[in-house]
């Protein structure tokens, strides 16, 4: 499981009708009709109906939801990333740096050595490219994961920015304030069949940028993505976020 977890983390989503007679029956029908969404309401996007059920401003984590929406509405977005891996199986913390690029439905994370890798989410698949150190042969391996519900849940960092609300699969457990400038939101996945037990999202006190994103599995393996310089409405071309395997490399499909 750890290998599968590692591959995914290398790289921010579920009436009845009856007829009646008489005055009481008419009241029931009227009440039922009032409770059902109108044709106009049904024609609205799903997200709009969901927001009516639970307005963003009424959520304890409304600042996080609003901020994630900002990363989509003000795309393309470019973020300098530092990835840290902590594990009982490592003698010391592994640190890699790179760049995260977002543009609406596209997500691309490129990291440099020691864990040189690329993760791309294109709405249908998750691509994971890993590159061994040249001293170890420099082999390139590519994995292609169909983006079904299970893998969507496990590739949580990428999927956080996918769809209308990447947090819909999580339950807020706690809010911390590690410093006067930061707020941390701790979540647990609603699904049991995932490779991690907690997710933490830290934002600036003003709520204008993400500061870090981390998750931890049952074996105490923890991955932290620290967000550095963030540029909204960056000059990024769509093709820069797309992915094609290197020539001569056949992807392993899962």
Short mmCIF file of C-alpha atoms in Angstrom, two decimals:
data_model
loop_
_atom_site.label_atom_id
_atom_site.label_comp_id
_atom_site.label_asym_id
_atom_site.label_seq_id
_atom_site.Cartn_x
_atom_site.Cartn_y
_atom_site.Cartn_z
CA UNK A 1 0.00 0.00 0.00
CA UNK A 2 2.87 2.34 0.80
CA UNK A 3 4.23 2.05 -2.76
CA UNK A 4 0.80 2.87 -4.18
CA UNK A 5 0.49 5.76 -1.74
CA UNK A 6 3.93 7.01 -2.72
CA UNK A 7 3.07 6.88 -6.43
CA UNK A 8 -0.02 8.96 -5.92
CA UNK A 9 1.50 11.47 -3.51
CA UNK A 10 4.53 12.18 -5.72
CA UNK A 11 2.64 14.20 -7.20
CA UNK A 12 -6.63 20.01 -3.45
CA UNK A 13 -14.05 14.61 -5.02
CA UNK A 14 -25.13 11.59 -3.79
CA UNK A 15 -39.57 10.78 -4.03
CA UNK A 16 -42.05 9.59 -4.02
CA UNK A 17 -45.40 10.60 -5.55
CA UNK A 18 -48.91 9.59 -4.45
CA UNK A 19 -52.42 10.71 -5.36
CA UNK A 20 -55.09 11.56 -2.79
CA UNK A 21 -58.59 12.98 -2.67
CA UNK A 22 -60.25 15.70 -0.62
CA UNK A 23 -58.91 18.81 1.01
CA UNK A 24 -56.22 17.08 3.09
CA UNK A 25 -54.99 15.20 0.06
CA UNK A 26 -54.76 18.44 -1.87
CA UNK A 27 -52.69 19.99 0.93
CA UNK A 28 -50.28 17.07 0.79
CA UNK A 29 -49.94 17.38 -2.96
CA UNK A 30 -49.35 21.12 -2.66
CA UNK A 31 -46.70 20.58 0.01
CA UNK A 32 -45.03 17.89 -2.09
CA UNK A 33 -45.01 20.12 -5.14
CA UNK A 34 -43.53 22.96 -3.12
CA UNK A 35 -40.78 20.68 -1.80
CA UNK A 36 -39.74 19.47 -5.25
CA UNK A 37 -37.30 21.61 -7.25
CA UNK A 38 -38.93 23.47 -10.11
CA UNK A 39 -37.95 22.80 -13.71
CA UNK A 40 -36.04 26.07 -13.60
CA UNK A 41 -34.13 24.99 -10.50
CA UNK A 42 -33.32 21.60 -11.99
CA UNK A 43 -31.85 23.30 -15.01
CA UNK A 44 -29.33 25.13 -12.83
CA UNK A 45 -25.83 23.72 -12.34
CA UNK A 46 -25.56 21.14 -9.56
CA UNK A 47 -23.16 23.31 -7.61
CA UNK A 48 -25.80 26.06 -7.39
CA UNK A 49 -28.32 23.66 -5.85
CA UNK A 50 -25.71 22.34 -3.43
CA UNK A 51 -24.84 25.84 -2.34
CA UNK A 52 -28.53 26.45 -1.57
CA UNK A 53 -28.50 23.44 0.74
CA UNK A 54 -25.40 24.61 2.59
CA UNK A 55 -24.35 28.19 1.84
CA UNK A 56 -20.59 28.63 1.84
CA UNK A 57 -20.77 31.45 4.39
CA UNK A 58 -22.44 29.09 6.91
CA UNK A 59 -19.57 26.60 6.84
CA UNK A 60 -16.88 26.77 9.54
CA UNK A 61 -14.33 26.29 6.76
CA UNK A 62 -15.92 28.80 4.39
CA UNK A 63 -12.58 30.59 4.08
CA UNK A 64 -11.01 27.43 2.62
CA UNK A 65 -13.88 26.79 0.20
CA UNK A 66 -13.79 30.40 -0.99
CA UNK A 67 -10.02 30.32 -1.40
CA UNK A 68 -10.03 27.14 -3.47
CA UNK A 69 -12.64 28.75 -5.73
CA UNK A 70 -10.29 31.71 -6.10
CA UNK A 71 -7.55 29.43 -7.41
CA UNK A 72 -9.99 28.34 -10.14
CA UNK A 73 -11.62 31.68 -10.95
CA UNK A 74 -8.30 33.53 -11.14
CA UNK A 75 -6.52 30.87 -13.17
CA UNK A 76 -4.04 30.25 -14.63
CA UNK A 77 -2.17 30.04 -11.34
CA UNK A 78 1.51 29.35 -10.80
CA UNK A 79 2.85 28.35 -7.36
CA UNK A 80 6.35 27.58 -6.17
CA UNK A 81 6.12 24.33 -4.21
CA UNK A 82 8.30 22.61 -1.66
CA UNK A 83 7.38 18.99 -1.01
CA UNK A 84 8.47 17.30 2.22
CA UNK A 85 8.11 13.58 2.93
CA UNK A 86 8.32 12.37 6.54
CA UNK A 87 8.25 8.68 7.38
CA UNK A 88 9.37 6.23 10.08
CA UNK A 89 11.01 4.37 7.19
CA UNK A 90 13.25 7.31 6.26
CA UNK A 91 16.35 8.34 8.18
CA UNK A 92 15.62 11.99 7.42
CA UNK A 93 13.02 14.18 5.78
CA UNK A 94 13.09 14.14 1.97
CA UNK A 95 12.67 17.55 0.37
CA UNK A 96 11.95 18.39 -3.28
CA UNK A 97 11.02 21.68 -4.91
CA UNK A 98 9.14 22.57 -8.03
CA UNK A 99 6.23 24.39 -9.62
CA UNK A 100 2.49 23.80 -9.52
CA UNK A 101 0.41 25.07 -12.44
CA UNK A 102 -3.38 25.23 -12.49
CA UNK A 103 -5.80 26.27 -15.19
CA UNK A 104 -9.44 25.47 -14.48
CA UNK A 105 -9.69 21.71 -15.10
CA UNK A 106 -5.96 21.11 -15.62
CA UNK A 107 -3.40 20.45 -12.88
CA UNK A 108 0.32 19.92 -13.30
CA UNK A 109 3.00 19.53 -10.64
CA UNK A 110 6.65 19.30 -11.67
CA UNK A 111 9.18 18.46 -8.96
CA UNK A 112 12.96 18.35 -9.17
CA UNK A 113 15.39 15.92 -7.56
CA UNK A 114 15.91 14.10 -5.31
CA UNK A 115 12.37 12.96 -6.18
CA UNK A 116 12.13 14.26 -9.74
CA UNK A 117 8.59 13.67 -10.92
CA UNK A 118 5.59 15.03 -12.78
CA UNK A 119 1.93 14.60 -11.87
CA UNK A 120 -0.82 15.71 -14.25
CA UNK A 121 -4.59 15.58 -13.83
CA UNK A 122 -6.45 16.17 -17.09
CA UNK A 123 -10.02 15.51 -15.92
CA UNK A 124 -10.03 11.89 -17.09
CA UNK A 125 -6.69 10.47 -16.00
CA UNK A 126 -3.88 10.98 -13.53
CA UNK A 127 -0.43 10.76 -15.09
CA UNK A 128 2.57 10.12 -12.86
CA UNK A 129 6.06 10.30 -14.30
CA UNK A 130 9.04 9.40 -12.10
CA UNK A 131 12.66 9.85 -13.07
CA UNK A 132 15.52 8.03 -11.41
CA UNK A 133 18.74 9.86 -10.63
CA UNK A 134 21.19 9.72 -13.58
CA UNK A 135 23.63 7.98 -11.26
CA UNK A 136 21.09 5.18 -10.98
CA UNK A 137 20.47 4.91 -14.70
CA UNK A 138 18.07 7.81 -15.16
CA UNK A 139 15.19 5.51 -16.08
CA UNK A 140 11.82 7.16 -16.75
CA UNK A 141 8.64 5.40 -15.65
CA UNK A 142 5.11 6.55 -16.47
CA UNK A 143 1.89 5.40 -14.81
CA UNK A 144 -1.60 6.23 -16.06
CA UNK A 145 -4.50 5.96 -13.62
CA UNK A 146 -8.10 6.16 -14.83
CA UNK A 147 -9.75 8.79 -12.66
CA UNK A 148 -12.43 6.64 -11.03
CA UNK A 149 -13.93 7.50 -7.62
CA UNK A 150 -11.32 5.57 -5.63
CA UNK A 151 -8.29 7.08 -7.32
CA UNK A 152 -9.99 10.48 -7.28
CA UNK A 153 -10.21 10.12 -3.50
CA UNK A 154 -6.59 9.00 -3.12
CA UNK A 155 -5.02 11.64 -5.37
CA UNK A 156 -6.35 14.20 -2.96
CA UNK A 157 -3.85 17.00 -3.62
CA UNK A 158 -4.66 17.10 -7.33
CA UNK A 159 -8.38 16.56 -6.91
CA UNK A 160 -8.65 19.32 -4.33
CA UNK A 161 -8.65 21.66 -7.33
CA UNK A 162 -10.84 19.39 -9.50
CA UNK A 163 -14.60 19.81 -9.92
CA UNK A 164 -16.90 22.26 -8.14
CA UNK A 165 -15.89 21.47 -4.57
CA UNK A 166 -12.84 19.36 -3.88
CA UNK A 167 -13.73 19.26 -0.17
CA UNK A 168 -17.04 17.45 -0.60
CA UNK A 169 -15.37 14.14 0.27
CA UNK A 170 -14.06 15.41 3.61
CA UNK A 171 -15.40 16.14 7.06
CA UNK A 172 -13.95 19.03 9.04
CA UNK A 173 -12.66 17.85 12.41
CA UNK A 174 -10.72 20.73 13.89
CA UNK A 175 -9.47 24.26 13.31
CA UNK A 176 -6.09 25.32 14.70
CA UNK A 177 -4.17 28.58 14.70
CA UNK A 178 -0.46 27.66 14.64
CA UNK A 179 0.48 31.34 14.54
CA UNK A 180 -1.15 34.77 14.40
CA UNK A 181 -0.72 34.73 10.63
CA UNK A 182 -2.02 31.22 9.91
CA UNK A 183 -5.17 29.10 10.25
CA UNK A 184 -5.09 25.32 9.90
CA UNK A 185 -8.10 23.16 9.01
CA UNK A 186 -7.96 19.43 9.78
CA UNK A 187 -10.15 17.06 7.75
CA UNK A 188 -10.90 13.35 7.67
CA UNK A 189 -12.03 11.51 4.52
CA UNK A 190 -15.65 10.35 4.49
CA UNK A 191 -14.70 7.25 2.53
CA UNK A 192 -12.92 4.43 4.32
CA UNK A 193 -11.13 2.96 1.29
CA UNK A 194 -8.43 5.61 1.05
CA UNK A 195 -4.71 5.53 1.77
CA UNK A 196 -4.61 8.39 4.26
CA UNK A 197 -6.32 9.25 7.55
CA UNK A 198 -6.08 13.05 7.81
CA UNK A 199 -5.71 16.08 5.57
CA UNK A 200 -4.55 19.49 6.77
CA UNK A 201 -4.96 22.76 4.87
CA UNK A 202 -3.26 25.90 6.14
CA UNK A 203 -4.22 29.32 4.83
CA UNK A 204 -3.10 32.86 5.50
CA UNK A 205 -4.99 34.79 8.18
CA UNK A 206 -6.35 37.10 5.48
CA UNK A 207 -7.56 34.06 3.54
CA UNK A 208 -5.93 35.23 0.34
CA UNK A 209 -3.46 32.37 -0.28
CA UNK A 210 -2.88 28.72 0.59
CA UNK A 211 0.20 28.24 2.76
CA UNK A 212 0.44 24.45 2.98
CA UNK A 213 -1.37 21.22 2.28
CA UNK A 214 -0.51 17.90 3.94
CA UNK A 215 -1.84 14.41 4.49
CA UNK A 216 -0.87 11.42 6.60
CA UNK A 217 -1.57 7.71 6.30
CA UNK A 218 -2.13 5.00 8.90
CA UNK A 219 1.59 4.15 8.87
CA UNK A 220 2.53 7.69 9.89
CA UNK A 221 3.90 8.57 6.47
CA UNK A 222 3.29 12.28 5.99
CA UNK A 223 3.55 14.45 2.89
CA UNK A 224 3.59 18.23 3.15
CA UNK A 225 3.33 20.68 0.26
CA UNK A 226 4.49 24.15 1.28
CA UNK A 227 3.15 26.92 -0.97
CA UNK A 228 5.59 29.69 -1.84
CA UNK A 229 5.27 32.57 -4.27
CA UNK A 230 1.82 32.44 -5.86
CA UNK A 231 0.91 34.20 -9.11
CA UNK A 232 -2.76 34.49 -10.07
CA UNK A 233 -3.75 35.02 -13.70
CA UNK A 234 -0.28 33.88 -14.65
CA UNK A 235 0.89 33.84 -18.25
CA UNK A 236 0.57 30.09 -18.78
CA UNK A 237 -0.47 28.40 -22.00
CA UNK A 238 -2.86 25.45 -21.84
CA UNK A 239 -0.36 23.20 -23.60
CA UNK A 240 2.10 23.77 -20.75
CA UNK A 241 -0.22 21.82 -18.44
CA UNK A 242 -0.93 18.94 -20.79
CA UNK A 243 1.05 15.71 -20.73
CA UNK A 244 2.47 13.32 -23.31
CA UNK A 245 4.77 10.44 -22.24
CA UNK A 246 8.40 10.75 -23.38
CA UNK A 247 9.14 9.10 -26.70
CA UNK A 248 9.82 5.41 -26.31
CA UNK A 249 8.24 5.15 -22.86
CA UNK A 250 5.13 2.98 -22.63
CA UNK A 251 2.83 3.94 -19.74
CA UNK A 252 1.70 1.33 -17.24
CA UNK A 253 -2.09 1.62 -17.10
CA UNK A 254 -4.11 0.96 -13.95
#
